[in-house]
Amino acid sequence: MTVVTRFAPSPTGFLHIGGARTALFNYLYAKRHGGKFMLRVEDTDRKRSTEPAIEAILDGLRWLGLDWDDEPVFQFARVDRHVEVAQAMLASGHAYKCYATNEELAELRAAAQAENKRFLYDGRWRDRDPSEAPEGVKPAIRLKAPKDGETVITDLVQGEVRVANAELDDMVLLRADGTPTYMLAVVVDDYDMGVTHVIRGDDHLNNTFRQIQVFNAMGWALPAFAHIPLIHGADGAKLSKRHGALGVDAYRDMGLLPAAIRNYLLRLGWSHGDLEIVSTADAIKLFDLEGVGRSASRFDMAKLENTNAHYMRESDPKSLIEAISPLIEAKIDRSLSVTETARLNIGMASLQQRAKTLLDLAVSAEIYMDGAPFSQSPKAAKVLAGADATAGLAAALTALSAIPDDAWNEEGIEAALRAGAEAADLKLGKLAQPLRAALTGSDASPSLFEVAAVLGRDETLRRANMHG
RNA sequence: GGCCCCAUCGUCUAGCGGUCUAGGACGUCGGCCUCUCACGCCGAAAACACGGGUUCGAGUCCCGUUGGGGUCACCA
């Protein structure tokens, strides 16, 4: 049997981090088993579903590299089929028409609330003759759910979960206006799409009991279920929009790499011994549902950033330059010159060692722009204002000026600066820090010898002289 | 509140009855390296929620308590 998984977001907002992880797990599971990863847009709520949300979700998945197989299925386009199934259930006696009005239902709900009890539809039309139907009331169609016994979910993550059928009421399959409910639509779509493994957040666990009843009513084989724990915010509460849950686009804007997000999300709730760094290629070989934990986990930005820093270091310098060029251009308000790009090509390897995000990287790369440094950090200013800064800088300048053009490289610069320090009877740091402040406007940067080499003789001396 | 789920360092987790004086990672704090920063390396503090069982033996199995979470629509 070919594995078919699916990610089924409702397009009422952006793709948040929890959805991204659900998609990831579905993707990995399908790939692991050589199956298909499908996308289904659950847009049956016409009031809340929006086109921009659909785009945001699709873009988010694409950006994360979670490409789906086949065309996305739009649930709303399948209403006829959902209605057809509801009618079949009506015909087979697994469903019935319910003429209870909204007012009646509201009363029941209020009564239940007054007694501090949960509202359960009482099945008042379950066995009534249709001839008793009131005039002018359009019926909803409800599932004739089993009243006795229990419904059991055999979940690949949660184990066996059971509930007494008395706890479940006859849910609505088709609304009075003839539109299908989510509960009906999911089951029909999962069945029609040949979904073999339903991997979703465990906020759906309670829905699963009812969905199983629909599968049973239709005589359809059950897919395997795997309910993965939710991701909570740093405070332990559910990650909600009000709680600062962000769309994946926000993480992109923070300068995070998709590979890093995939790795972080994978490890959030899944483990394979002590493995921490797992590429997606490796994850496809290793991912299993047994490795998924059963308790909710908290989202930890610091660890995500650390993972991101790791992937930054591993990245191809060219791809990073491509990624940050637009950011730098926005900052300097012009295109990068050939010289500047050339400097980045040489300097990137060590810049990327130091950045946690693309944003950091773009800022650190500014030192290689013409006209930089664009600002001076307080610490750099302090270094330059120090008592021995002038002497150090002068010694550095003397040493630098004496370097012939053909020796202007990392080794040559280092040799000259070290010799200059010795000649002036100063520690290397006494020349290096003021020079660094002058060249970069900061007290921290890649190797000074490298920075000077990348900048070239003229630009280096120009910057150094501004403080000399 | 009913029902369901969960419970190891601050966080993510390893652990699937004895090898646990509980391991790894992030973070934190020291130190080394060193032209600064970062990387890297070395080291430290830091956890089995509680109470009962079962067992020769429990972080690991069972029950309860407590705590946390989810869910209770003619939303998805």
Short mmCIF file of C-alpha atoms in Angstrom, two decimals, chain A residues 76-295:
data_model
loop_
_atom_site.label_atom_id
_atom_site.label_comp_id
_atom_site.label_asym_id
_atom_site.label_seq_id
_atom_site.Cartn_x
_atom_site.Cartn_y
_atom_site.Cartn_z
CA PHE A 76 -15.20 23.75 -1.22
CA ALA A 77 -15.05 22.51 -4.80
CA ARG A 78 -16.11 19.10 -3.58
CA VAL A 79 -19.40 20.00 -1.90
CA ASP A 80 -21.46 17.97 -4.35
CA ARG A 81 -19.59 14.85 -3.37
CA HIS A 82 -19.99 15.63 0.34
CA VAL A 83 -23.72 16.10 -0.13
CA GLU A 84 -23.87 12.87 -2.07
CA VAL A 85 -22.28 11.00 0.83
CA ALA A 86 -24.65 12.60 3.31
CA GLN A 87 -27.58 11.52 1.16
CA ALA A 88 -26.20 8.01 1.01
CA MET A 89 -26.03 7.93 4.77
CA LEU A 90 -29.57 9.18 4.96
CA ALA A 91 -30.69 6.46 2.59
CA SER A 92 -28.89 3.75 4.50
CA GLY A 93 -30.32 4.90 7.81
CA HIS A 94 -27.02 6.12 9.22
CA ALA A 95 -28.23 9.69 9.27
CA TYR A 96 -31.50 11.50 9.79
CA LYS A 97 -33.14 14.85 9.28
CA CYS A 98 -33.24 17.13 12.26
CA TYR A 99 -35.77 19.93 12.31
CA ALA A 100 -34.67 21.47 15.56
CA THR A 101 -34.47 25.21 15.14
CA ASN A 102 -31.62 27.42 16.18
CA GLU A 103 -33.82 28.73 18.95
CA GLU A 104 -34.46 25.26 20.27
CA LEU A 105 -30.79 24.46 20.18
CA ALA A 106 -29.95 27.70 21.91
CA GLU A 107 -32.37 26.81 24.69
CA LEU A 108 -30.82 23.41 25.12
CA ARG A 109 -27.41 24.97 25.24
CA ALA A 110 -28.51 27.55 27.80
CA ALA A 111 -30.11 24.86 29.93
CA ALA A 112 -26.96 22.79 29.86
CA GLN A 113 -24.92 25.79 30.80
CA ALA A 114 -27.22 26.62 33.67
CA GLU A 115 -26.64 23.17 35.10
CA ASN A 116 -22.95 23.58 34.45
CA LYS A 117 -23.11 20.66 32.10
CA ARG A 118 -21.81 20.20 28.64
CA PHE A 119 -24.21 20.66 25.77
CA LEU A 120 -25.10 17.52 23.91
CA TYR A 121 -27.79 17.43 21.28
CA ASP A 122 -30.50 15.20 22.69
CA GLY A 123 -31.38 13.38 19.48
CA ARG A 124 -34.95 14.62 19.54
CA TRP A 125 -35.43 13.96 15.83
CA ARG A 126 -33.46 10.76 15.75
CA ASP A 127 -36.46 8.47 15.70
CA ARG A 128 -39.24 10.82 14.80
CA ASP A 129 -41.31 10.29 11.74
CA PRO A 130 -40.57 12.79 8.97
CA SER A 131 -44.30 13.42 8.70
CA GLU A 132 -44.02 15.35 11.96
CA ALA A 133 -41.72 17.79 10.28
CA PRO A 134 -42.79 21.35 10.97
CA GLU A 135 -43.78 23.63 8.11
CA GLY A 136 -41.14 25.81 6.61
CA VAL A 137 -38.22 24.50 8.62
CA LYS A 138 -35.28 23.27 6.59
CA PRO A 139 -33.68 20.26 8.26
CA ALA A 140 -30.05 19.67 9.02
CA ILE A 141 -28.80 16.16 8.50
CA ARG A 142 -27.30 14.49 11.51
CA LEU A 143 -25.29 11.36 11.94
CA LYS A 144 -27.15 8.58 13.72
CA ALA A 145 -24.25 7.81 16.00
CA PRO A 146 -24.08 4.65 18.10
CA LYS A 147 -25.47 5.27 21.59
CA ASP A 148 -23.85 2.40 23.41
CA GLY A 149 -20.36 1.02 23.60
CA GLU A 150 -17.30 3.03 22.91
CA THR A 151 -15.27 4.35 20.05
CA VAL A 152 -11.57 3.58 20.02
CA ILE A 153 -8.77 5.37 18.24
CA THR A 154 -5.63 3.39 17.69
CA ASP A 155 -3.22 6.25 17.38
CA LEU A 156 0.34 5.84 16.20
CA VAL A 157 1.51 8.50 18.64
CA GLN A 158 -1.02 8.55 21.46
CA GLY A 159 -1.68 4.85 21.64
CA GLU A 160 -5.17 3.54 22.23
CA VAL A 161 -7.61 6.27 23.14
CA ARG A 162 -11.20 5.41 23.90
CA VAL A 163 -14.36 7.25 24.77
CA ALA A 164 -17.86 6.14 25.66
CA ASN A 165 -20.29 6.74 22.81
CA ALA A 166 -22.69 8.26 25.33
CA GLU A 167 -20.26 11.17 25.45
CA LEU A 168 -20.77 11.89 21.80
CA ASP A 169 -23.92 13.31 20.25
CA ASP A 170 -25.38 13.13 16.77
CA MET A 171 -23.32 15.69 14.95
CA VAL A 172 -24.49 17.68 11.99
CA LEU A 173 -23.32 16.38 8.62
CA LEU A 174 -25.20 18.78 6.39
CA ARG A 175 -26.34 22.16 7.59
CA ALA A 176 -29.89 23.37 7.07
CA ASP A 177 -28.64 25.39 4.13
CA GLY A 178 -27.40 22.20 2.54
CA THR A 179 -23.68 22.81 3.00
CA PRO A 180 -21.49 20.08 4.46
CA THR A 181 -19.75 20.48 7.78
CA TYR A 182 -16.05 20.04 8.33
CA MET A 183 -16.54 16.69 10.06
CA LEU A 184 -18.20 15.22 7.00
CA ALA A 185 -15.93 16.87 4.49
CA VAL A 186 -12.67 15.72 6.08
CA VAL A 187 -13.74 12.13 6.16
CA VAL A 188 -15.03 12.10 2.61
CA ASP A 189 -11.94 13.88 1.31
CA ASP A 190 -9.49 11.72 3.20
CA TYR A 191 -11.25 8.67 1.85
CA ASP A 192 -11.47 9.91 -1.72
CA MET A 193 -7.87 11.10 -1.73
CA GLY A 194 -6.74 7.71 -0.56
CA VAL A 195 -5.11 9.14 2.55
CA THR A 196 -3.49 6.30 4.47
CA HIS A 197 -2.02 8.29 7.36
CA VAL A 198 -3.72 11.21 9.01
CA ILE A 199 -0.96 13.11 10.81
CA ARG A 200 -2.26 16.24 12.51
CA GLY A 201 -2.19 18.26 15.70
CA ASP A 202 -3.68 16.59 18.74
CA ASP A 203 -6.25 19.35 19.02
CA HIS A 204 -8.04 17.11 16.51
CA LEU A 205 -7.93 14.05 18.70
CA ASN A 206 -11.43 14.56 20.03
CA ASN A 207 -12.80 15.08 16.54
CA THR A 208 -11.40 11.76 15.51
CA PHE A 209 -13.96 9.78 17.47
CA ARG A 210 -16.75 11.29 15.44
CA GLN A 211 -14.88 11.00 12.21
CA ILE A 212 -14.37 7.33 12.86
CA GLN A 213 -18.11 6.99 13.27
CA VAL A 214 -18.60 8.46 9.82
CA PHE A 215 -16.01 6.10 8.32
CA ASN A 216 -17.82 3.22 9.99
CA ALA A 217 -21.23 4.38 8.85
CA MET A 218 -19.99 4.39 5.27
CA GLY A 219 -18.23 1.09 5.69
CA TRP A 220 -14.94 2.67 4.74
CA ALA A 221 -11.59 1.40 5.99
CA LEU A 222 -9.97 3.66 8.55
CA PRO A 223 -6.72 5.44 7.78
CA ALA A 224 -3.98 5.29 10.39
CA PHE A 225 -4.08 8.22 12.79
CA ALA A 226 -1.15 10.02 14.38
CA HIS A 227 -1.95 12.98 16.60
CA ILE A 228 1.13 15.01 17.34
CA PRO A 229 1.34 17.24 20.41
CA LEU A 230 0.93 20.95 19.95
CA ILE A 231 3.64 23.54 20.17
CA HIS A 232 3.27 25.99 23.02
CA GLY A 233 4.70 29.43 23.46
CA ALA A 234 7.62 30.10 25.77
CA ASP A 235 5.10 30.60 28.60
CA GLY A 236 3.58 27.17 28.14
CA ALA A 237 0.27 28.37 26.83
CA LYS A 238 -1.08 27.38 23.48
CA LEU A 239 0.65 29.13 20.65
CA SER A 240 -2.08 31.36 19.37
CA LYS A 241 -2.19 34.49 17.33
CA ARG A 242 -2.88 36.47 20.44
CA HIS A 243 0.13 34.82 21.97
CA GLY A 244 2.57 36.11 19.47
CA ALA A 245 2.37 33.15 17.11
CA LEU A 246 3.96 34.21 13.90
CA GLY A 247 3.59 33.21 10.29
CA VAL A 248 6.51 31.56 8.58
CA ASP A 249 6.95 34.77 6.60
CA ALA A 250 7.89 36.45 9.86
CA TYR A 251 10.67 33.95 10.39
CA ARG A 252 11.83 34.56 6.85
CA ASP A 253 11.89 38.27 7.59
CA MET A 254 13.99 37.60 10.68
CA GLY A 255 16.61 36.19 8.37
CA LEU A 256 16.18 32.53 9.24
CA LEU A 257 17.00 29.75 6.82
CA PRO A 258 14.37 27.20 5.79
CA ALA A 259 16.79 24.34 6.43
CA ALA A 260 17.32 25.57 9.97
CA ILE A 261 13.61 25.88 10.62
CA ARG A 262 13.03 22.39 9.30
CA ASN A 263 15.75 21.00 11.57
CA TYR A 264 14.50 22.89 14.60
CA LEU A 265 10.88 21.91 14.04
CA LEU A 266 11.86 18.31 13.46
CA ARG A 267 13.60 18.15 16.82
CA LEU A 268 10.71 19.84 18.53
CA GLY A 269 8.72 16.78 19.40
CA TRP A 270 10.72 14.19 17.55
CA SER A 271 14.01 12.65 18.48
CA HIS A 272 16.38 9.98 17.35
CA GLY A 273 18.73 9.33 20.23
CA ASP A 274 21.04 12.26 20.74
CA LEU A 275 20.92 13.51 17.16
CA GLU A 276 20.57 17.28 17.01
CA ILE A 277 21.63 18.31 13.55
CA VAL A 278 19.57 16.41 11.04
CA SER A 279 19.42 17.53 7.45
CA THR A 280 16.13 17.04 5.67
CA ALA A 281 17.78 14.41 3.48
CA ASP A 282 18.76 12.47 6.59
CA ALA A 283 15.39 13.09 8.17
CA ILE A 284 13.76 11.41 5.18
CA LYS A 285 15.83 8.33 5.97
CA LEU A 286 15.19 8.42 9.70
CA PHE A 287 11.78 9.89 10.40
CA ASP A 288 9.31 7.67 12.16
CA LEU A 289 6.24 8.16 14.27
CA GLU A 290 7.73 6.13 17.13
CA GLY A 291 10.17 8.95 17.67
CA VAL A 292 7.41 11.49 18.20
CA GLY A 293 6.89 12.37 21.84
CA ARG A 294 3.50 12.65 23.48
CA SER A 295 3.78 15.85 25.40
#
